[in-house]
Coordinates of C-alpha atoms in Angstrom, one line a residue:
X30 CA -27.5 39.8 22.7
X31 CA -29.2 36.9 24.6
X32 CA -31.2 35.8 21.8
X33 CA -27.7 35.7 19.9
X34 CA -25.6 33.5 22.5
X35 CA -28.4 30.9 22.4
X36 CA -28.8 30.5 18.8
X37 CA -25.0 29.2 18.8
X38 CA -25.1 26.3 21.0
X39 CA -29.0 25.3 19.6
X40 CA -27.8 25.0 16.2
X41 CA -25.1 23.1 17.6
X42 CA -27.2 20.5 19.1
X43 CA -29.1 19.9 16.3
X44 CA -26.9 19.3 13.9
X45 CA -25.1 16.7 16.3
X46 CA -28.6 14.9 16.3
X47 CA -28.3 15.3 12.2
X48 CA -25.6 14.1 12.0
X49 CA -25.5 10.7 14.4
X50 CA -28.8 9.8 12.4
X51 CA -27.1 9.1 9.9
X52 CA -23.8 7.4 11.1
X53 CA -23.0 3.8 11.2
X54 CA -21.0 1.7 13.4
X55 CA -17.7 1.1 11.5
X56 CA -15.3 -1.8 12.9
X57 CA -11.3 -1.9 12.4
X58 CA -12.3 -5.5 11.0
X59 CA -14.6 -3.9 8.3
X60 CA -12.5 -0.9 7.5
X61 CA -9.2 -3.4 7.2
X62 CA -11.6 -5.2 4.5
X63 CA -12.7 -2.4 2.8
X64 CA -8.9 -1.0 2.5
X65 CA -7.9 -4.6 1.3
X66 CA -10.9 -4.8 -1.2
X67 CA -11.1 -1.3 -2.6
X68 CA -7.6 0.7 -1.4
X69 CA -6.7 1.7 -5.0
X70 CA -2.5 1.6 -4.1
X71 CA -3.1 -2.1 -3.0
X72 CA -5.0 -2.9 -6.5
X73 CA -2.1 -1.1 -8.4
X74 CA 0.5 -3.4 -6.4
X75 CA -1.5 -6.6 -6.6
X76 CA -1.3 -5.5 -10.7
X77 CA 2.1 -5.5 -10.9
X78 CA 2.3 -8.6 -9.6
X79 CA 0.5 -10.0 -12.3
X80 CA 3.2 -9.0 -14.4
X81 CA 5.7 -10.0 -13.0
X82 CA 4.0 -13.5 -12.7
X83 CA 3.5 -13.3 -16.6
X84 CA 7.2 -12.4 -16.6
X85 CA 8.5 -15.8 -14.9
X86 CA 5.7 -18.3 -16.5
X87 CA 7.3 -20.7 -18.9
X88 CA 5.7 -18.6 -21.6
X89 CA 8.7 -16.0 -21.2
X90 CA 11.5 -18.5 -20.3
X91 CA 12.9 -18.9 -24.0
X92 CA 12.5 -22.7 -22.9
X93 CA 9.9 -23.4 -25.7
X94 CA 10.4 -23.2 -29.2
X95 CA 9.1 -21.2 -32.2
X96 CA 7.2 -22.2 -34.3
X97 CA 6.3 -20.3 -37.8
X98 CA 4.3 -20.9 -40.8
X99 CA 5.2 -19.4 -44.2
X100 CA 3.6 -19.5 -47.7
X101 CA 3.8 -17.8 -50.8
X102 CA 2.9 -17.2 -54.6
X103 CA 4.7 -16.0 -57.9
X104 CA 3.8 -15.5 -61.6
X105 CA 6.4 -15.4 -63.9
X106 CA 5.4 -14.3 -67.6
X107 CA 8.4 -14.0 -69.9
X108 CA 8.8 -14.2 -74.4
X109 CA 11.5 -17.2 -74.6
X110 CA 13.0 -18.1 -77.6
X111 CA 14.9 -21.8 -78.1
X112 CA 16.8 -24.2 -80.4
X113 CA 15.9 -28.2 -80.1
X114 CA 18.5 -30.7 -80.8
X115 CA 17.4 -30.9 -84.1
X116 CA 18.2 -27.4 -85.0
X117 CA 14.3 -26.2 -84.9
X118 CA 14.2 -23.0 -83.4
X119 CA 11.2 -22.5 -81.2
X120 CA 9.3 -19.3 -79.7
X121 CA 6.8 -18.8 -77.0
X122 CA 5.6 -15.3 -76.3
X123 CA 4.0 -15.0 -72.7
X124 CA 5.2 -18.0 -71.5
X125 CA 3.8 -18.2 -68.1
X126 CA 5.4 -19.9 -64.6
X127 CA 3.5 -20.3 -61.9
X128 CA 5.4 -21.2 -58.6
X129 CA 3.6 -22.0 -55.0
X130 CA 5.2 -22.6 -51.8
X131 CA 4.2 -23.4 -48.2
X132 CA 6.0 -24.6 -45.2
X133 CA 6.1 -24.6 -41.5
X134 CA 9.8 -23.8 -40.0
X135 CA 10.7 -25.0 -35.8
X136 CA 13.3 -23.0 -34.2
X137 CA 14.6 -24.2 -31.1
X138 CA 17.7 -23.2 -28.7
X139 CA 19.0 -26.3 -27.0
X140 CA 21.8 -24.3 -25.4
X141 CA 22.7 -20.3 -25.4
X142 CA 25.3 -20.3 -22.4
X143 CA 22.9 -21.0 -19.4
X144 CA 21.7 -17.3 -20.1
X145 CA 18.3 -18.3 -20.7
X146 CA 18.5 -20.4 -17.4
X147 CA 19.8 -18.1 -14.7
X148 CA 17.0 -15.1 -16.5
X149 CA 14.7 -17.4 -15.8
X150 CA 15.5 -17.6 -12.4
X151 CA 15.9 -14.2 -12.1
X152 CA 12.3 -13.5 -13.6
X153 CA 11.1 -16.0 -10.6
X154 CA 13.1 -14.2 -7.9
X155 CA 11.0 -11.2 -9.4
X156 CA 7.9 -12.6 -9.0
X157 CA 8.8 -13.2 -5.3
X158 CA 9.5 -10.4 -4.7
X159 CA 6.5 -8.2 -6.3
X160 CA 4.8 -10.3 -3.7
X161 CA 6.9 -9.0 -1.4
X162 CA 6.4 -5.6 -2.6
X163 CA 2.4 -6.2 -2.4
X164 CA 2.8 -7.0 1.3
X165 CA 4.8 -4.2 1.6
X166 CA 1.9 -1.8 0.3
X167 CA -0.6 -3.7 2.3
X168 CA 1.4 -2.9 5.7
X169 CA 2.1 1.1 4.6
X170 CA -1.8 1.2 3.6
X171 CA -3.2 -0.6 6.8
X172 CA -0.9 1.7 9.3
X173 CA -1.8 4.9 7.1
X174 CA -5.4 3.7 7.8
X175 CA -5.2 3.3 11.5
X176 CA -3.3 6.2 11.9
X177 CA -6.3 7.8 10.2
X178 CA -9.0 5.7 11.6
X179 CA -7.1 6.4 15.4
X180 CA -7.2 10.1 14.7
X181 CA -11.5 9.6 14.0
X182 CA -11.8 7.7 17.1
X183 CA -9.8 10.1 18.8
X184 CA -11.5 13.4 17.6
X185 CA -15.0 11.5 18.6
X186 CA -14.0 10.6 21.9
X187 CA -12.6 14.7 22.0
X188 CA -16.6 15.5 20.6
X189 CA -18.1 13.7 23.5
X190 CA -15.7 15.2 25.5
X191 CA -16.1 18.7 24.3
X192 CA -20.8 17.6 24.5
X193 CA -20.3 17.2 27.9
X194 CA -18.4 20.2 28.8
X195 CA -21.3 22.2 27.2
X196 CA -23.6 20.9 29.0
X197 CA -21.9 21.4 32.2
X198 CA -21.9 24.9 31.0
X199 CA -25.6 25.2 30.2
X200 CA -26.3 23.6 33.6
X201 CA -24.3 26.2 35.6
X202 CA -26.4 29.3 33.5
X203 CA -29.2 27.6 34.1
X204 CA -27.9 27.8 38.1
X205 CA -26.4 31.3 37.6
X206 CA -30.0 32.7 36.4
X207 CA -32.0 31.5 39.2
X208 CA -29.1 32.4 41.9
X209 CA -29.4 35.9 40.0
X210 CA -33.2 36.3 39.7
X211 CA -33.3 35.1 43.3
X212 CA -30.8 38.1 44.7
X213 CA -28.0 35.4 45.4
X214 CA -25.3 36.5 43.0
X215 CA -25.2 39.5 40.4
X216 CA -25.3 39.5 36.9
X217 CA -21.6 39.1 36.2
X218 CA -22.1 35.3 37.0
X219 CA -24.8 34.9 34.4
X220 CA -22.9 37.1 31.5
X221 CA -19.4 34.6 32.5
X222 CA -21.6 31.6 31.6
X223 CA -22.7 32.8 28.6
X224 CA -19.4 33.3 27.5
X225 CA -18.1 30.0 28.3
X226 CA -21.2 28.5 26.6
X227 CA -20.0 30.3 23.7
X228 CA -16.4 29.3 24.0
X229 CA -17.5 25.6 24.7
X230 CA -19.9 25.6 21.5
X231 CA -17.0 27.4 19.4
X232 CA -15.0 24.2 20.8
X233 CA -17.5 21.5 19.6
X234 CA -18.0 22.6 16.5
X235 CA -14.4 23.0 15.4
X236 CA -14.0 19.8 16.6
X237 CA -17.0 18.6 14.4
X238 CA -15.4 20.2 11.6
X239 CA -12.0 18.6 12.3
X240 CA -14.0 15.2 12.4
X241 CA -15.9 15.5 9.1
X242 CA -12.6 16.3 7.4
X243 CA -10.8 13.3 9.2
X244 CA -13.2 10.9 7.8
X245 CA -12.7 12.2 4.7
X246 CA -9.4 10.9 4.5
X247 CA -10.6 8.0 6.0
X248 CA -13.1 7.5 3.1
X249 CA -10.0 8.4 0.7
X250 CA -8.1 5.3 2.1
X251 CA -10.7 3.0 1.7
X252 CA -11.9 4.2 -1.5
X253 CA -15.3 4.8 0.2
X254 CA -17.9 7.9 -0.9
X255 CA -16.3 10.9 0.5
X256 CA -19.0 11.7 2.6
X257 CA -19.7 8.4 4.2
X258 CA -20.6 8.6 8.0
X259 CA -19.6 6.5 10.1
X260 CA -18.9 6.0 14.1
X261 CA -15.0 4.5 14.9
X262 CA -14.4 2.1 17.7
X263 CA -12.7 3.9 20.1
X264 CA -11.6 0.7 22.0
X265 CA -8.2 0.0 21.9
X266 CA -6.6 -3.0 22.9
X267 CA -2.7 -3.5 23.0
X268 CA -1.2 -6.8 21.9
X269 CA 0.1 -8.7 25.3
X270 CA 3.9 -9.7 26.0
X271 CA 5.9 -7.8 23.7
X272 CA 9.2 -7.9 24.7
X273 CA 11.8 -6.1 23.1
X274 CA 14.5 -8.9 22.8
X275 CA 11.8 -10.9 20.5
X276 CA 10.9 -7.4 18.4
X277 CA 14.4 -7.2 17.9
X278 CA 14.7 -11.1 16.2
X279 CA 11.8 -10.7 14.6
X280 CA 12.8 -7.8 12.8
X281 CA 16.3 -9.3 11.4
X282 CA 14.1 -12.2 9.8
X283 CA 10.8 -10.8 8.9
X284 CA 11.2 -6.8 8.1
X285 CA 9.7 -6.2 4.4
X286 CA 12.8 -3.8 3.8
X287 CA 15.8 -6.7 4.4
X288 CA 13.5 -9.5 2.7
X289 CA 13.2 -7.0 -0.7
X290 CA 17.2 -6.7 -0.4
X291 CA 17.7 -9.8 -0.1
X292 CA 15.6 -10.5 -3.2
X293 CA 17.3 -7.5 -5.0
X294 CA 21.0 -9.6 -4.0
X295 CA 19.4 -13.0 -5.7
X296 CA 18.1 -11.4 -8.7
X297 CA 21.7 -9.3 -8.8
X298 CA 23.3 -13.1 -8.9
X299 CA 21.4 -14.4 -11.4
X300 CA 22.4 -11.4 -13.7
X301 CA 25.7 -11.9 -13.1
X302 CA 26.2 -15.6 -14.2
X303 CA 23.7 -15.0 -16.6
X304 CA 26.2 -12.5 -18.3
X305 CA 29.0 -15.2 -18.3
X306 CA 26.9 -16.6 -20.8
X307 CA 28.8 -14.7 -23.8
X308 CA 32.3 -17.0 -23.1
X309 CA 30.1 -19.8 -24.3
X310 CA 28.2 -20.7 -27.5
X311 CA 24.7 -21.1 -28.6
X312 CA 23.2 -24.1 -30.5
X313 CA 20.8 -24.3 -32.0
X314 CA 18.2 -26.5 -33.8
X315 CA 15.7 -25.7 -37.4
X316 CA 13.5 -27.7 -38.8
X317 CA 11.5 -27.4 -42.3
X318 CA 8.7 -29.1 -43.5
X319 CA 7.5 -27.7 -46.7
X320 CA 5.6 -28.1 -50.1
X321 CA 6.5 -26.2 -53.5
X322 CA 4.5 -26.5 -56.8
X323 CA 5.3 -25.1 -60.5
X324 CA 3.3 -24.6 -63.3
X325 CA 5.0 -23.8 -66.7
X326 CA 2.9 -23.9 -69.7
X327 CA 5.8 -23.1 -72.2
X328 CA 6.5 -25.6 -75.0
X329 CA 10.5 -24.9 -74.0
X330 CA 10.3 -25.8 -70.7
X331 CA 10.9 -29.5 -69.3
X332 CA 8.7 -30.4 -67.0
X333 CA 5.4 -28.5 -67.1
X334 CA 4.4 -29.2 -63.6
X335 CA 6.7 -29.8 -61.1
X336 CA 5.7 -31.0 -56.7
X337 CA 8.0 -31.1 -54.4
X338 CA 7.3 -32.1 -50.3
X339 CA 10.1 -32.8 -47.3
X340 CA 11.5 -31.4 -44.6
X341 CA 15.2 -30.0 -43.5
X342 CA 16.8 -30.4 -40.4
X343 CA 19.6 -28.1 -39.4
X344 CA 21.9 -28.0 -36.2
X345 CA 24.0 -24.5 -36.2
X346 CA 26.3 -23.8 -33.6
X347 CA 27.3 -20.3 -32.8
X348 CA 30.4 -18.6 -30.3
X349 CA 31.3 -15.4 -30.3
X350 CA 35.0 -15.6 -30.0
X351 CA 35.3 -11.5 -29.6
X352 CA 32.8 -9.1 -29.1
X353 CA 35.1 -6.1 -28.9
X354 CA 34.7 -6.2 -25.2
X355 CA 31.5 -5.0 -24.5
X356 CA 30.7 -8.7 -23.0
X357 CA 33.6 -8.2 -21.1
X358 CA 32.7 -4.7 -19.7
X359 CA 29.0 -5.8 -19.1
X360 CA 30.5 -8.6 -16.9
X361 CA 32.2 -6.2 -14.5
X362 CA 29.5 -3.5 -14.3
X363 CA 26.8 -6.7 -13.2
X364 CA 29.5 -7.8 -10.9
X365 CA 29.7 -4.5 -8.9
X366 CA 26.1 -3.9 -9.0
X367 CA 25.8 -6.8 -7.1
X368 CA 28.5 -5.8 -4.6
X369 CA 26.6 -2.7 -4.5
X370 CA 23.4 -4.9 -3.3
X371 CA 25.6 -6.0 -0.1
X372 CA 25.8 -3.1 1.0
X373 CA 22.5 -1.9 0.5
X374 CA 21.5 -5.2 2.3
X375 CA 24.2 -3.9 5.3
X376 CA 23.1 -0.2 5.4
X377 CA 19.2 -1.8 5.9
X378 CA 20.4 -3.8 8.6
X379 CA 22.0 -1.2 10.9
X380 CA 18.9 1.2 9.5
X381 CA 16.4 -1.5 11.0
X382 CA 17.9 -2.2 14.0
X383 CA 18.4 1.3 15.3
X384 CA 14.3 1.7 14.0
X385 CA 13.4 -1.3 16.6
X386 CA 15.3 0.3 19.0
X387 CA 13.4 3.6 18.7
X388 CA 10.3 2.3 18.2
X389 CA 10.4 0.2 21.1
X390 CA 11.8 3.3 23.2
X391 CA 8.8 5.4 21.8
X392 CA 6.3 2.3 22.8
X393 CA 6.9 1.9 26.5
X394 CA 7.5 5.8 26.7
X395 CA 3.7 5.9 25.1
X396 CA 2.7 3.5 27.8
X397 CA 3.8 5.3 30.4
X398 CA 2.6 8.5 29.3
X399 CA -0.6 6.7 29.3
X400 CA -0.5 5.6 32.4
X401 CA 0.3 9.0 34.1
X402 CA -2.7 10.4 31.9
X403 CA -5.0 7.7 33.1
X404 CA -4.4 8.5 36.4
X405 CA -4.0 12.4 35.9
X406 CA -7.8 12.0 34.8
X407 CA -9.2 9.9 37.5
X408 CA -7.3 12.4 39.8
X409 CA -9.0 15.3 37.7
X410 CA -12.5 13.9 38.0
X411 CA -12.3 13.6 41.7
X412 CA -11.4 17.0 41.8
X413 CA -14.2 18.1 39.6
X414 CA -16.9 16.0 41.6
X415 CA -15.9 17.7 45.0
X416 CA -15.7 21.1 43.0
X417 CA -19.1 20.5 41.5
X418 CA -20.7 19.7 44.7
X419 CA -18.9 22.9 46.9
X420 CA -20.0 25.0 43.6
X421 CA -23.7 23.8 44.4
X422 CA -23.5 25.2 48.0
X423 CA -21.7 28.2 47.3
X424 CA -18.5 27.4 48.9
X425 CA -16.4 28.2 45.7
X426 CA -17.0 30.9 42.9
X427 CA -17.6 30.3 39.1
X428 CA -14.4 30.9 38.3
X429 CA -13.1 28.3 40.4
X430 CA -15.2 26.0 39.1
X431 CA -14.5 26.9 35.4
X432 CA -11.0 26.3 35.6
X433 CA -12.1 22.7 37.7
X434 CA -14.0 22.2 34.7
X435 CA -11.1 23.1 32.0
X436 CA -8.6 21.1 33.6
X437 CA -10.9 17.7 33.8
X438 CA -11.4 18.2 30.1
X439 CA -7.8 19.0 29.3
X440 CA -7.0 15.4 31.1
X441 CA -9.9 14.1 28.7
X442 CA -8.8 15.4 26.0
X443 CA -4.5 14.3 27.1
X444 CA -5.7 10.9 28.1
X445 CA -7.3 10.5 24.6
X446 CA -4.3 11.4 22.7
X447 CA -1.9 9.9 25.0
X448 CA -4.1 6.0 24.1
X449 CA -4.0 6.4 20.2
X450 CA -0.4 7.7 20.4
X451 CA 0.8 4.6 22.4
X452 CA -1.6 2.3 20.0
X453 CA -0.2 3.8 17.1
X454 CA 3.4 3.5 18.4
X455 CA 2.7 -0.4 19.1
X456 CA 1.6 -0.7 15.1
X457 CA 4.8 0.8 13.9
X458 CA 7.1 -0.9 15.7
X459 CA 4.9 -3.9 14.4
X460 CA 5.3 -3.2 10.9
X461 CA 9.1 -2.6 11.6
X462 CA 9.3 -6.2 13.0
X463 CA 7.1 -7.6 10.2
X464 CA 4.5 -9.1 12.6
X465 CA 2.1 -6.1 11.5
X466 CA -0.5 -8.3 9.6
X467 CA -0.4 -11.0 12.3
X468 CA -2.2 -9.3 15.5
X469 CA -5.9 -8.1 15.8
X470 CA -6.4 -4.7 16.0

């Protein structure tokens, strides 16, 4: 049985060694770079902006013309009988015409109602916005990574933790067999040890397991090898003189969410004078330049060769009086889509004001919770320090100094989670104030 409970925490140890042999230091300022470089959402974003950016170059305004080349060829074979002036009658059998054409035709709008004009705009106010929508992907992708990243730092700084605690535990069976081999406590001291080793080593390597899985989805946000290890920074520092007044102002002019509305209400404008369009007409302008030959060698015919070269220039003009009212109807629907926009702009307002509010609310709460935890520690070691030392002269029994032990690293473990909760809570209200990409991390 002895042989058993030792084997646990040994194979425990060296795999820890295994495993930080092969670990790396990995920064916030690397993994932000990576995320940025390789995040696969960001590349599908920062592609859709190249669309839309193809979408609103002069290429797809309609303000350039066409421009068309056309040629073709004909044989014309035919028996054709004739009378002359002179009353001679005349017959050619397989009389054969040949005709050849070729000509390059310019089309040009030079007006269509403005509708090419305001869909123009509307195809920039696009573009704007995908960039918009980029930065918006940029900010869900970096908080999803530190909220990731956090949770590594956190379940490392929980490891260490958890290393320590065993060790503590190994120490006191190392204490509890010499006290029992020298006569000064009885065996039940030793077997309690073991168990907690046991317990502690259970601890630790669930932990490990929860870490290896965490970097995992780490790797997944960056687009890294799966099993990459690394070590996180578990320093946190928290952006200096927030104030919630500021957050709030912020917010109303820089939140992603109210700037895509108000992009959606611009674009929603455009369409709808852009529809006025069909109350007005369209000219247009053609032009022609082209070449014709034909070939006839029939004795009937007139001219046996014929050439012709010039160009045509044509100005149509075209207004639908009456569409049967679809124009009409298409007008109305674009105007309350529009009104519909305003009040999706509204609704976002009221929706990002009340997040502010309860981000900030969840921000100084986090701080405070911090605070007590800090200080809930410190109080913690103290107590474990004085514990440790009455435990050494036999003032105290194991299992008071067991439970010492379990409540300093239950303060570890709080204080931990209590500094990446309040970090992460700073980055979100960040991100809801649109000042996210503008602090160090």
């Amino acid at each position: 049985m002895r042989s058993i409970l030792f084997t646990l925490p040994f194979f425990v140890l060296i795999f820890s060694n295994s495993i930080e042999a092969q670990e790396k230091i990995l920064s916030k300022e690397e993994a932000i770079d990576l995320v940025l470089e390789n995040n696969l959402g960001i590349q599908v974003a920062r592609n859709t902006k190249r669309i839309d950016d193809n979408n609103a170059s002069i290429l797809n305004s309609g303000y350039l013309p066409t421009v068309s080349a056309n040629g073709g060829g004909s044989i014309d074979v035919q028996n054709t009988e004739g009378e002359l002036a002179s009353g001679e009658t005349r017959r050619a059998d397989g009389a054969e015409t040949r005709r050849y054409n070729a000509s390059i035709d310019v089309n040009y709008t030079l007006f269509d109602g403005l509708n090419r004009y305001y869909t123009y705009k509307s195809f920039k106010e696009r573009s704007q916005q995908s960039e918009l929508e980029v930065r918006q992907t940029i900010e869900t992708t970096i908080l999803q990574l530190f909220t990731v990243y956090y949770e590594v730092a956190r379940l490392t700084e929980n490891t260490k933790n958890l290393e320590e605690a065993l060790q503590i535990s190994k120490d006191r069976l190392t204490r509890a067999q010499y006290q029992f081999e020298y006569g000064q406590n009885t065996g039940l001291d030793v077997l309690n040890a073991e168990v907690d080793i046991n317990t502690d080593s259970i601890n630790l390597l669930n932990s490990r397991q929860q870490l290896r899985n965490t970097m995992r989805d780490l790797n997944l946000v960056m687009n890294q090898g799966l099993d990459t290890q690394f070590i996180a920074d578990t320093t946190v520092v928290f952006v200096p003189g927030l104030q919630m007044e500021n957050m709030h102002n912020e917010a109303k002019t820089n939140n992603i969410q109210l700037q895509l509305a108000e992009k959606d209400i611009s674009i929603s404008r455009y369409n709808q004078k852009a529809t006025k369009s069909v109350f007005l007409p369209t000219i247009g302008l053609t032009g022609t330049y082209g070449w014709n030959e034909s070939n006839n060698n029939s004795p009937l015919a007139f001219l046996l060769q014929n050439t012709s070269t010039g160009y045509t220039g044509t100005v149509n003009l075209t207004w639908n009086l009456f569409d049967g009212g679809s124009g009409i109807t298409n007008i109305k629907n674009v105007k309350i889509g529009y009104e519909n926009q305003e009040l999706i702009k509204k609704q976002i307002e009221l929706e990002v004001e009340r997040d502010i509010r309860n981000a900030w609310d969840s921000y100084t709460n986090a701080l405070y919770v911090l605070e007590v935890q800090e200080k809930n520690l410190q109080t913690n070691q103290n107590n474990f320090k004085r514990t440790d030392e009455r435990y050494k002269l036999g003032q105290i029994t194991s299992i008071e100094f067991r439970q010492a032990q379990l409540n300093l690293l239950n303060a570890e473990l709080a204080q931990s989670q209590a500094k990446y909760s309040a970090k992460l809570a700073e980055l979100q209200m960040l991100q809801i104030s649109g000042q996210l990409l503008n602090v160090d991390f």
